[in-house]
Tab-separated table of C-alpha atoms in Angstrom:
chain	number	residue	atom	x	y	z
A	1	MET	CA	140.122	175.805	147.778
A	2	THR	CA	143.793	175.371	147.372
A	3	LYS	CA	144.595	173.197	143.966
A	4	THR	CA	147.634	171.894	143.649
A	5	ALA	CA	149.421	170.424	140.441
A	6	ASN	CA	151.340	167.656	139.447
A	7	SER	CA	154.237	167.627	137.036
A	8	MET	CA	154.154	163.835	137.021
A	9	TRP	CA	150.958	164.564	134.755
A	10	GLY	CA	152.827	166.744	132.342
A	11	GLY	CA	151.765	169.327	130.458
A	12	ARG	CA	148.095	168.367	130.234
A	13	PHE	CA	147.101	169.225	133.117
A	14	ALA	CA	148.160	172.157	134.828
A	15	ALA	CA	145.500	172.931	137.563
A	16	GLY	CA	145.998	169.403	140.261
A	17	PRO	CA	143.266	167.703	141.899
A	18	ASP	CA	141.468	169.583	144.837
A	19	ALA	CA	141.535	167.785	148.255
A	20	ILE	CA	138.558	165.390	147.640
A	21	MET	CA	140.160	164.473	144.056
A	22	GLU	CA	143.036	164.129	145.718
A	23	ALA	CA	141.830	161.575	148.692
A	24	ILE	CA	139.732	160.185	146.523
A	25	ASN	CA	142.312	159.255	143.613
A	26	ALA	CA	145.745	158.394	145.834
A	27	SER	CA	146.605	155.095	146.694
A	28	ILE	CA	149.805	155.890	148.325
A	29	GLY	CA	148.411	155.221	151.708
A	30	PHE	CA	148.413	151.565	150.849
A	31	ASP	CA	150.403	150.688	147.647
A	32	ARG	CA	153.319	151.710	149.726
A	33	ARG	CA	153.854	148.357	150.972
A	34	MET	CA	154.481	147.398	147.193
A	35	ALA	CA	157.869	149.569	147.387
A	36	ALA	CA	160.109	146.988	147.069
A	37	GLN	CA	158.609	145.118	144.036
A	38	ASP	CA	158.028	148.232	142.338
A	39	ILE	CA	161.812	148.707	142.650
A	40	ALA	CA	162.295	145.233	141.758
A	41	GLY	CA	160.875	145.946	138.528
A	42	SER	CA	161.935	149.465	137.443
A	43	ARG	CA	165.668	148.117	137.984
A	44	ALA	CA	164.906	145.186	135.922
A	45	HIS	CA	163.421	147.075	133.600
A	46	ALA	CA	166.081	150.444	133.398
A	47	ALA	CA	168.893	146.940	133.101
A	48	MET	CA	166.692	145.871	129.936
A	49	LEU	CA	166.514	149.069	128.925
A	50	ALA	CA	170.359	149.083	129.001
A	51	THR	CA	170.772	145.666	127.427
A	52	CYS	CA	168.971	146.611	124.106
A	53	GLY	CA	169.891	150.002	123.312
A	54	ILE	CA	167.569	152.051	124.876
A	55	ILE	CA	168.945	154.059	127.132
A	56	SER	CA	173.005	154.346	127.990
A	57	ASP	CA	174.513	152.066	130.482
A	58	SER	CA	175.710	154.705	132.708
A	59	ASP	CA	172.204	156.052	132.869
A	60	ALA	CA	170.500	152.520	133.385
A	61	ASP	CA	173.770	152.103	136.395
A	62	ALA	CA	172.901	155.617	137.867
A	63	ILE	CA	169.353	154.249	138.426
A	64	GLY	CA	169.949	151.224	139.515
A	65	GLU	CA	172.099	152.504	142.625
A	66	GLY	CA	169.740	155.596	143.085
A	67	LEU	CA	166.465	152.925	142.914
A	68	LEU	CA	168.970	151.236	146.018
A	69	THR	CA	168.602	154.078	147.853
A	70	VAL	CA	165.144	154.378	147.532
A	71	LEU	CA	164.562	151.033	149.140
A	72	SER	CA	167.388	151.747	151.865
A	73	GLU	CA	164.899	154.744	152.243
A	74	ILE	CA	161.717	153.380	152.486
A	75	GLU	CA	163.008	150.377	154.742
A	76	THR	CA	164.504	152.360	157.157
A	77	ASP	CA	161.312	155.064	157.687
A	78	GLN	CA	163.425	158.319	155.927
A	79	PHE	CA	161.469	158.333	152.568
A	80	PRO	CA	159.606	161.502	151.973
A	81	PHE	CA	156.402	159.909	150.668
A	82	SER	CA	153.349	162.266	149.078
A	83	THR	CA	149.649	161.957	148.726
A	84	ALA	CA	150.027	164.331	146.019
A	85	LEU	CA	152.275	161.996	143.879
A	86	GLU	CA	149.249	159.658	144.456
A	87	ASP	CA	151.011	156.522	144.129
A	88	ILE	CA	154.267	154.246	145.114
A	89	HIS	CA	155.223	153.859	141.111
A	90	MET	CA	155.177	158.061	141.038
A	91	ASN	CA	156.597	158.700	144.570
A	92	VAL	CA	159.774	156.632	143.693
A	93	GLU	CA	160.314	158.311	140.787
A	94	ALA	CA	160.296	161.500	141.458
A	95	ARG	CA	162.351	160.708	144.269
A	96	LEU	CA	164.701	159.119	142.358
A	97	ARG	CA	165.216	162.600	140.267
A	98	ASP	CA	165.732	164.635	143.385
A	99	LEU	CA	168.448	161.708	143.741
A	100	ILE	CA	169.933	161.385	140.226
A	101	GLY	CA	168.541	163.930	138.031
A	102	GLU	CA	167.619	163.878	134.953
A	103	PRO	CA	168.438	160.006	133.741
A	104	ALA	CA	165.935	159.586	135.791
A	105	GLY	CA	163.199	161.000	133.418
A	106	ARG	CA	164.386	157.843	131.415
A	107	LEU	CA	163.309	154.825	133.469
A	108	HIS	CA	159.476	155.090	132.472
A	109	THR	CA	160.455	154.622	128.560
A	110	GLY	CA	158.679	151.240	127.364
A	111	ARG	CA	156.108	151.430	129.775
A	112	SER	CA	153.129	152.724	131.586
A	113	ARG	CA	151.653	152.272	135.498
A	114	ASN	CA	149.570	149.985	133.525
A	115	ASP	CA	152.045	147.211	133.482
A	116	GLN	CA	154.010	148.833	136.457
A	117	VAL	CA	151.097	148.451	138.996
A	118	ALA	CA	150.275	144.785	136.910
A	119	VAL	CA	153.855	143.483	137.891
A	120	ASP	CA	154.097	145.612	141.348
A	121	PHE	CA	151.279	142.827	142.120
A	122	ARG	CA	151.876	140.229	140.842
A	123	LEU	CA	154.831	140.145	142.238
A	124	TRP	CA	153.496	140.849	146.049
A	125	VAL	CA	150.910	138.604	145.347
A	126	ARG	CA	153.304	135.798	144.123
A	127	ASP	CA	155.661	136.320	147.217
A	128	GLN	CA	152.572	136.074	149.083
A	129	CYS	CA	152.037	132.923	147.656
A	130	ASP	CA	154.867	131.768	149.310
A	131	ALA	CA	154.703	133.407	152.301
A	132	VAL	CA	151.162	131.082	153.218
A	133	ASP	CA	152.694	127.947	151.927
A	134	ALA	CA	155.551	128.644	155.120
A	135	ALA	CA	152.711	129.292	157.652
A	136	LEU	CA	150.373	126.592	156.450
A	137	LEU	CA	153.672	124.254	156.640
A	138	ALA	CA	153.806	125.137	160.408
A	139	LEU	CA	150.286	124.605	161.166
A	140	MET	CA	150.542	121.166	159.252
A	141	THR	CA	153.644	120.044	161.645
A	142	ALA	CA	151.831	121.729	164.644
A	143	LEU	CA	148.761	118.880	163.626
A	144	ILE	CA	150.767	115.974	162.952
A	145	GLY	CA	152.477	116.572	166.670
A	146	GLN	CA	149.515	116.043	167.957
A	147	ALA	CA	148.168	113.401	166.199
A	148	GLU	CA	151.791	111.726	166.549
A	149	ALA	CA	150.962	111.997	170.063
A	150	GLY	CA	147.586	110.645	170.305
A	151	ALA	CA	147.623	108.406	167.673
A	152	ASP	CA	145.949	105.625	170.187
A	153	TRP	CA	143.607	108.057	171.894
A	154	VAL	CA	139.880	106.969	171.365
A	155	MET	CA	137.798	110.157	171.251
A	156	PRO	CA	134.240	110.297	169.687
A	157	GLY	CA	133.538	110.896	166.051
A	158	PHE	CA	130.428	113.412	165.124
A	159	THR	CA	127.920	113.383	162.709
A	160	HIS	CA	125.403	116.267	163.042
A	161	LEU	CA	127.866	117.049	165.884
A	162	GLN	CA	125.788	113.960	167.581
A	163	VAL	CA	127.730	110.740	168.653
A	164	ALA	CA	128.340	108.814	165.700
A	165	GLN	CA	131.413	106.763	166.212
A	166	PRO	CA	134.457	106.417	168.318
A	167	VAL	CA	137.689	108.084	166.343
A	168	THR	CA	141.378	108.443	167.000
A	169	TRP	CA	142.572	112.020	168.368
A	170	GLY	CA	145.936	111.271	165.682
A	171	HIS	CA	142.787	110.618	163.139
A	172	HIS	CA	141.016	113.707	163.580
A	173	MET	CA	143.976	116.105	163.988
A	174	MET	CA	144.949	114.080	160.112
A	175	ALA	CA	141.889	115.387	158.887
A	176	TYR	CA	143.233	119.027	158.747
A	177	VAL	CA	146.749	117.823	157.314
A	178	GLU	CA	144.813	116.642	154.792
A	179	MET	CA	142.725	120.141	154.532
A	180	PHE	CA	145.265	121.521	155.081
A	181	ALA	CA	147.487	120.110	152.691
A	182	ARG	CA	145.099	121.335	149.976
A	183	ASP	CA	144.925	124.133	150.502
A	184	ARG	CA	148.876	124.092	149.918
A	185	SER	CA	148.153	123.252	146.578
A	186	ARG	CA	145.684	125.185	145.526
A	187	PHE	CA	148.249	128.000	146.414
A	188	ALA	CA	150.963	126.713	144.630
A	189	ASP	CA	148.664	126.019	141.550
A	190	ALA	CA	147.304	129.750	141.719
A	191	ARG	CA	150.906	130.423	142.142
A	192	ALA	CA	152.410	128.546	139.042
A	193	ARG	CA	149.558	130.332	136.804
A	194	MET	CA	150.576	133.833	138.194
A	195	ASN	CA	153.925	133.086	136.904
A	196	THR	CA	153.922	135.575	133.804
A	197	SER	CA	155.365	139.306	133.403
A	198	PRO	CA	153.189	141.761	132.443
A	199	LEU	CA	156.105	144.016	132.127
A	200	GLY	CA	156.438	145.313	129.094
A	201	ALA	CA	152.429	145.497	127.685
A	202	ALA	CA	152.737	149.472	128.398
A	203	ALA	CA	149.367	150.689	128.318
A	204	LEU	CA	147.846	148.703	126.724
A	205	ALA	CA	149.133	147.755	123.313
A	206	GLY	CA	152.875	147.295	123.934
A	207	THR	CA	155.357	149.509	122.990
A	208	SER	CA	157.278	150.946	119.413
A	209	PHE	CA	161.016	150.590	121.795
A	210	PRO	CA	162.474	147.232	120.743
A	211	ILE	CA	162.396	146.168	124.435
A	212	ASP	CA	163.119	142.556	125.523
A	213	ARG	CA	160.358	140.967	127.846
A	214	HIS	CA	161.542	137.728	128.386
A	215	MET	CA	164.483	139.209	129.437
A	216	THR	CA	162.497	140.918	132.109
A	217	ALA	CA	160.773	138.476	133.083
A	218	LYS	CA	163.640	135.982	133.571
A	219	ALA	CA	165.323	138.413	135.719
A	220	LEU	CA	161.885	138.877	137.812
A	221	GLY	CA	161.422	134.455	138.681
A	222	PHE	CA	158.763	134.751	136.145
A	223	ASP	CA	158.623	131.756	133.853
A	224	ARG	CA	157.726	133.963	130.688
A	225	PRO	CA	156.166	137.134	129.484
A	226	MET	CA	152.328	137.336	129.393
A	227	ALA	CA	151.414	136.513	125.836
A	228	ASN	CA	148.651	139.099	124.762
A	229	SER	CA	149.318	143.197	126.127
A	230	LEU	CA	145.714	143.695	126.151
A	231	ASP	CA	145.202	140.953	128.718
A	232	ALA	CA	148.916	141.730	130.534
A	233	VAL	CA	147.544	144.352	131.502
A	234	ALA	CA	143.844	143.687	132.084
A	235	ASP	CA	144.256	140.940	134.430
A	236	ARG	CA	143.673	140.138	138.408
A	237	ASP	CA	142.531	136.611	137.794
A	238	PHE	CA	146.070	136.182	140.119
A	239	ALA	CA	144.478	138.324	142.798
A	240	LEU	CA	141.251	136.750	142.496
A	241	GLU	CA	143.045	133.012	142.837
A	242	PHE	CA	144.526	133.972	145.649
A	243	LEU	CA	141.236	135.226	147.872
A	244	ALA	CA	139.529	131.808	146.175
A	245	SER	CA	142.871	129.901	147.683
A	246	ALA	CA	142.173	132.318	151.372
A	247	SER	CA	138.903	132.112	151.627
A	248	ILE	CA	138.793	128.184	151.001
A	249	CYS	CA	142.138	128.527	153.515
A	250	ALA	CA	139.899	130.059	155.688
A	251	MET	CA	136.935	128.777	155.890
A	252	HIS	CA	139.559	125.019	156.973
A	253	LEU	CA	140.624	127.543	159.701
A	254	SER	CA	137.347	128.617	160.796
A	255	ARG	CA	135.770	124.861	160.769
A	256	LEU	CA	138.557	124.127	163.608
A	257	ALA	CA	138.551	127.008	165.886
A	258	GLU	CA	135.041	125.853	165.964
A	259	GLU	CA	135.634	122.395	167.285
A	260	LEU	CA	138.457	124.410	169.709
A	261	VAL	CA	135.547	126.429	171.478
A	262	ILE	CA	133.510	123.868	172.285
A	263	TRP	CA	136.563	121.558	172.562
A	264	SER	CA	137.541	124.003	175.284
A	265	SER	CA	134.219	124.389	176.647
A	266	ALA	CA	132.937	122.963	180.469
A	267	GLN	CA	130.741	120.573	178.912
A	268	PHE	CA	132.925	118.882	176.738
A	269	ARG	CA	136.472	119.523	178.505
A	270	PHE	CA	138.133	117.836	175.337
A	271	VAL	CA	141.035	120.210	175.766
A	272	LYS	CA	142.646	122.807	177.640
A	273	MET	CA	144.040	126.014	175.729
A	274	SER	CA	147.645	127.335	177.216
A	275	ASP	CA	147.225	130.690	178.577
A	276	LYS	CA	149.048	132.256	176.039
A	277	TRP	CA	145.786	132.029	173.893
A	278	SER	CA	143.342	132.221	176.654
A	279	THR	CA	141.891	135.077	178.864
A	280	GLY	CA	139.724	135.432	181.372
A	281	SER	CA	136.674	137.294	182.202
A	282	SER	CA	136.587	141.241	183.750
A	283	ILE	CA	133.686	139.608	186.354
A	284	MET	CA	133.898	135.449	186.479
A	285	PRO	CA	136.947	134.726	188.113
A	286	GLN	CA	136.768	131.334	186.834
A	287	LYS	CA	136.321	132.250	183.018
A	288	ARG	CA	138.944	130.221	180.450
A	289	ASN	CA	137.979	132.148	177.303
A	290	PRO	CA	139.329	130.725	173.557
A	291	ASP	CA	139.603	133.769	172.350
A	292	ALA	CA	142.470	133.212	169.969
A	293	ALA	CA	140.189	130.657	168.325
A	294	GLU	CA	136.953	132.966	167.997
A	295	LEU	CA	138.825	136.017	166.926
A	296	ILE	CA	140.239	134.043	163.992
A	297	ARG	CA	136.307	132.398	163.606
A	298	ALA	CA	135.567	135.878	163.331
A	299	LYS	CA	137.952	136.847	161.210
A	300	ILE	CA	137.690	134.868	158.300
A	301	GLY	CA	134.192	137.002	157.535
A	302	ARG	CA	136.912	139.730	156.009
A	303	ILE	CA	138.305	137.687	153.708
A	304	PHE	CA	135.174	135.981	152.841
A	305	GLY	CA	134.821	139.969	151.560
A	306	ALA	CA	137.582	140.361	149.907
A	307	ASN	CA	136.763	137.409	147.595
A	308	VAL	CA	133.553	139.101	147.231
A	309	ALA	CA	134.617	142.548	146.395
A	310	LEU	CA	137.333	142.073	144.317
A	311	MET	CA	135.135	139.800	141.983
A	312	THR	CA	132.550	142.862	142.257
A	313	VAL	CA	135.106	145.169	140.893
A	314	MET	CA	136.015	143.306	138.202
A	315	LYS	CA	132.364	142.157	136.593
A	316	GLY	CA	131.642	144.782	134.550
A	317	LEU	CA	134.936	146.181	133.523
A	318	PRO	CA	136.127	146.580	129.723
A	319	LEU	CA	139.302	146.234	128.569
A	320	THR	CA	141.331	147.124	129.417
A	321	TYR	CA	142.339	149.086	132.765
A	322	SER	CA	140.252	150.997	134.380
A	323	LYS	CA	140.601	153.457	137.642
A	324	ASP	CA	138.572	150.717	139.222
A	325	MET	CA	141.065	148.266	139.654
A	326	GLN	CA	142.746	150.353	141.949
A	327	GLU	CA	140.504	149.009	144.365
A	328	ASP	CA	141.892	145.548	143.833
A	329	LYS	CA	144.738	146.133	146.877
A	330	GLU	CA	142.977	146.923	149.868
A	331	GLN	CA	141.229	144.613	149.478
A	332	THR	CA	143.711	141.678	148.984
A	333	PHE	CA	146.070	143.280	151.644
A	334	ASP	CA	143.629	143.081	154.166
A	335	ALA	CA	143.017	139.255	153.766
A	336	ALA	CA	146.383	138.431	153.305
A	337	ASP	CA	147.000	139.423	156.761
A	338	ASN	CA	144.440	138.657	158.130
A	339	LEU	CA	145.004	135.050	156.691
A	340	MET	CA	148.918	134.699	158.224
A	341	LEU	CA	148.063	136.359	161.320
A	342	ALA	CA	145.011	133.566	161.648
A	343	LEU	CA	146.846	130.916	160.602
A	344	ALA	CA	150.397	131.471	163.138
A	345	ALA	CA	147.284	131.613	165.853
A	346	MET	CA	146.252	129.000	164.856
A	347	SER	CA	149.327	127.049	164.012
A	348	GLY	CA	150.516	128.331	167.905
A	349	MET	CA	147.070	126.802	169.510
A	350	VAL	CA	147.221	123.392	167.915
A	351	ALA	CA	151.108	123.103	169.530
A	352	ASP	CA	149.638	124.015	172.808
A	353	MET	CA	146.795	122.796	173.457
A	354	GLN	CA	146.429	119.754	175.549
A	355	ALA	CA	144.077	116.871	175.064
A	356	ASN	CA	141.832	115.890	178.203
A	357	VAL	CA	142.302	111.784	177.335
A	358	PRO	CA	140.254	110.303	180.112
A	359	SER	CA	137.338	113.061	179.300
A	360	LEU	CA	137.708	112.031	175.275
A	361	GLU	CA	137.523	108.463	175.845
A	362	ALA	CA	134.490	108.823	178.257
A	363	ALA	CA	132.651	110.272	175.740
A	364	ALA	CA	133.379	108.205	173.056
A	365	ALA	CA	131.815	105.413	175.198
A	366	THR	CA	128.878	107.399	175.228
A	367	GLY	CA	125.693	107.526	172.884
A	368	PHE	CA	125.890	104.013	171.400
A	369	SER	CA	128.952	104.946	169.621
A	370	THR	CA	129.572	101.326	168.602
A	371	ALA	CA	126.462	100.423	167.862
A	372	THR	CA	127.574	100.026	164.174
A	373	ASP	CA	129.933	97.740	165.186
A	374	LEU	CA	127.601	95.406	166.439
A	375	ALA	CA	125.561	95.658	163.579
A	376	ASP	CA	128.971	94.640	161.996
A	377	TRP	CA	129.577	91.511	163.677
A	378	LEU	CA	125.972	90.433	163.068
A	379	VAL	CA	126.430	90.752	159.825
A	380	ARG	CA	130.224	89.085	160.193
A	381	VAL	CA	129.833	86.058	162.771
A	382	LEU	CA	125.773	85.130	161.916
A	383	GLY	CA	125.455	86.457	158.281
A	384	MET	CA	122.982	88.773	158.652
A	385	PRO	CA	121.588	91.092	155.522
A	386	PHE	CA	123.084	94.241	157.118
A	387	ARG	CA	119.559	96.075	156.676
A	388	ASP	CA	118.342	92.879	159.200
A	389	ALA	CA	121.272	93.669	161.484
A	390	HIS	CA	120.651	97.618	161.644
A	391	HIS	CA	116.981	96.635	162.367
A	392	VAL	CA	118.291	94.798	165.729
A	393	THR	CA	120.848	96.411	166.815
A	394	GLY	CA	118.489	99.649	166.243
A	395	THR	CA	116.363	97.127	168.548
A	396	LEU	CA	118.892	97.188	171.241
A	397	VAL	CA	119.833	100.458	171.037
A	398	ALA	CA	116.583	101.182	172.182
A	399	MET	CA	116.092	98.407	174.403
A	400	ALA	CA	119.300	100.117	176.090
A	401	GLU	CA	118.011	103.688	175.916
A	402	ALA	CA	115.134	102.764	178.011
A	403	LYS	CA	117.114	101.383	181.001
A	404	SER	CA	119.475	104.672	180.373
A	405	ALA	CA	122.415	102.127	179.941
A	406	ASP	CA	124.381	101.622	176.566
A	407	LEU	CA	125.467	98.651	174.505
A	408	PRO	CA	128.103	96.915	176.935
A	409	ASP	CA	126.178	97.748	180.011
A	410	LEU	CA	123.040	95.237	178.103
A	411	THR	CA	122.953	91.436	179.699
A	412	LEU	CA	123.675	88.386	176.919
A	413	ALA	CA	120.635	87.524	178.074
A	414	GLU	CA	118.793	90.993	177.016
A	415	MET	CA	120.485	90.406	173.979
A	416	GLN	CA	119.556	87.168	172.711
A	417	SER	CA	116.041	87.771	173.665
A	418	VAL	CA	116.140	90.304	170.630
A	419	HIS	CA	117.969	88.165	168.444
A	420	GLU	CA	118.800	83.984	169.628
A	421	HIS	CA	122.041	83.598	168.030
A	422	ILE	CA	124.007	86.343	169.666
A	423	THR	CA	127.023	84.815	171.419
A	424	ALA	CA	129.442	86.497	174.035
A	425	ASP	CA	131.940	87.523	171.275
A	426	VAL	CA	129.821	90.850	170.810
A	427	PHE	CA	131.261	92.557	174.251
A	428	ASP	CA	134.825	92.067	172.548
A	429	VAL	CA	133.695	94.708	169.759
A	430	LEU	CA	131.804	96.431	171.802
A	431	GLY	CA	134.838	98.988	173.771
A	432	VAL	CA	135.765	101.568	171.692
A	433	LYS	CA	138.918	100.825	171.999
A	434	ASN	CA	138.598	97.295	170.414
A	435	SER	CA	136.140	99.799	167.379
A	436	VAL	CA	139.239	102.396	166.417
A	437	ALA	CA	141.603	99.265	166.365
A	438	SER	CA	139.252	96.989	164.044
A	439	ARG	CA	138.601	99.821	160.919
A	440	VAL	CA	142.132	99.173	158.990
A	441	SER	CA	140.805	100.561	155.788
A	442	PHE	CA	143.130	102.553	153.930
A	443	GLY	CA	142.728	105.275	155.763
A	444	GLY	CA	139.998	104.719	158.862
A	445	THR	CA	141.045	105.297	162.408
A	446	ALA	CA	142.917	102.427	163.221
A	447	PRO	CA	146.259	103.654	165.284
A	448	SER	CA	147.910	101.462	162.812
A	449	GLU	CA	146.403	103.757	159.958
A	450	VAL	CA	146.859	106.854	161.501
A	451	ARG	CA	150.605	105.981	161.959
A	452	ALA	CA	150.831	105.096	158.777
A	453	ARG	CA	149.501	108.318	157.131
A	454	ILE	CA	152.004	110.383	159.739
A	455	ALA	CA	154.796	108.293	158.716
A	456	GLU	CA	153.479	109.351	154.826
A	457	TRP	CA	153.508	113.106	155.699
A	458	LYS	CA	156.371	113.952	157.813
A	459	GLY	CA	158.461	111.964	154.994
A	460	ALA	CA	156.277	113.732	152.518
A	461	LEU	CA	157.177	117.048	154.520
A	462	ALA	CA	160.924	116.939	155.143
């Protein structure tokens, strides 16, 4: 079997790995997407080396300009990536040597691939936190738009997927705004914690060169350098936090996707999805399938899987770096890609979907949805203990059910046969619109409360 030497390893390894070892060892197939971060880190490192007098200004200038040329080649698909050179770091350095010659060999002074990959990956994940934040903001804005349009629209609220109490469409939409706002805060927290620089930790113990780690940290937008060189190269908490936050966000997306699948069915007819996010059937011409929502619901499993996979990679590793950690990136890249895709698709679906207001209102009036309002009225007007009111209401529900009717369909005489002090005023609380209008407690479903929360969020997001 043919063997190829890797000159970047130096004299210790005269013979390179065979094809199988090269295949399992190489990461350039996926870590090439960190090229911009790798070059940014290298340019900051070279500038610092010159400032500290470790390399000459002319060498640093040549390195800086050469790296910009490499970046341009990569961005224009003219870069000759090589699997034999293993990873993005070695590919960039080898190309830099082709371009500028000897000064390229001084770039790696005072650092290792261990801290280099740590800073590249941290920068990439930090960028993804920012991208996810922008995508979440777009989704929240779409949900607020729906909530504002339907602050007065009545629909059923569910527990156990059974009709429970009437709520408003706006209130339901704003529930997801709250969920995705928590997701934004989780990504923001993770970003703040990860914003420390591992660059300069070298292989694991730091370096004897008089480098300035604070300078490179500042140049790369970090708050400060990491305080322990062992932790700097061994840590992947930042990726795990990103994946944990992504998993919770993905779960929220899946819950909303599930509702859209249910709501767009012929049995519910709560919403109509636009043609952009639906497909037809190859055999059934009447079908309108919510495929985008279904695919979001399915893709979420990949994000969950990435979280578990990286936890599994890291759980048994002694300090500091082990090659196992090369498996951190594919999982994270895949999860980030699928999360961004799901967020974009969900934003589009939410913005385009049309609520079927008559169907929502009709469904809100079914399933004895105002039974709690009746019990509350008995307590408030007749002074009954709630448990007694609950029993009376349950008896009236059973009476209506036996007649295949709903509570508002019972006559006053029928109600008085259960409790003689019930008056005609009770019918005022049995309408679904009256029910939702009465829920004025903070965070309640009353249109006035929904509009107040919408105004707060519009102000916060602005």
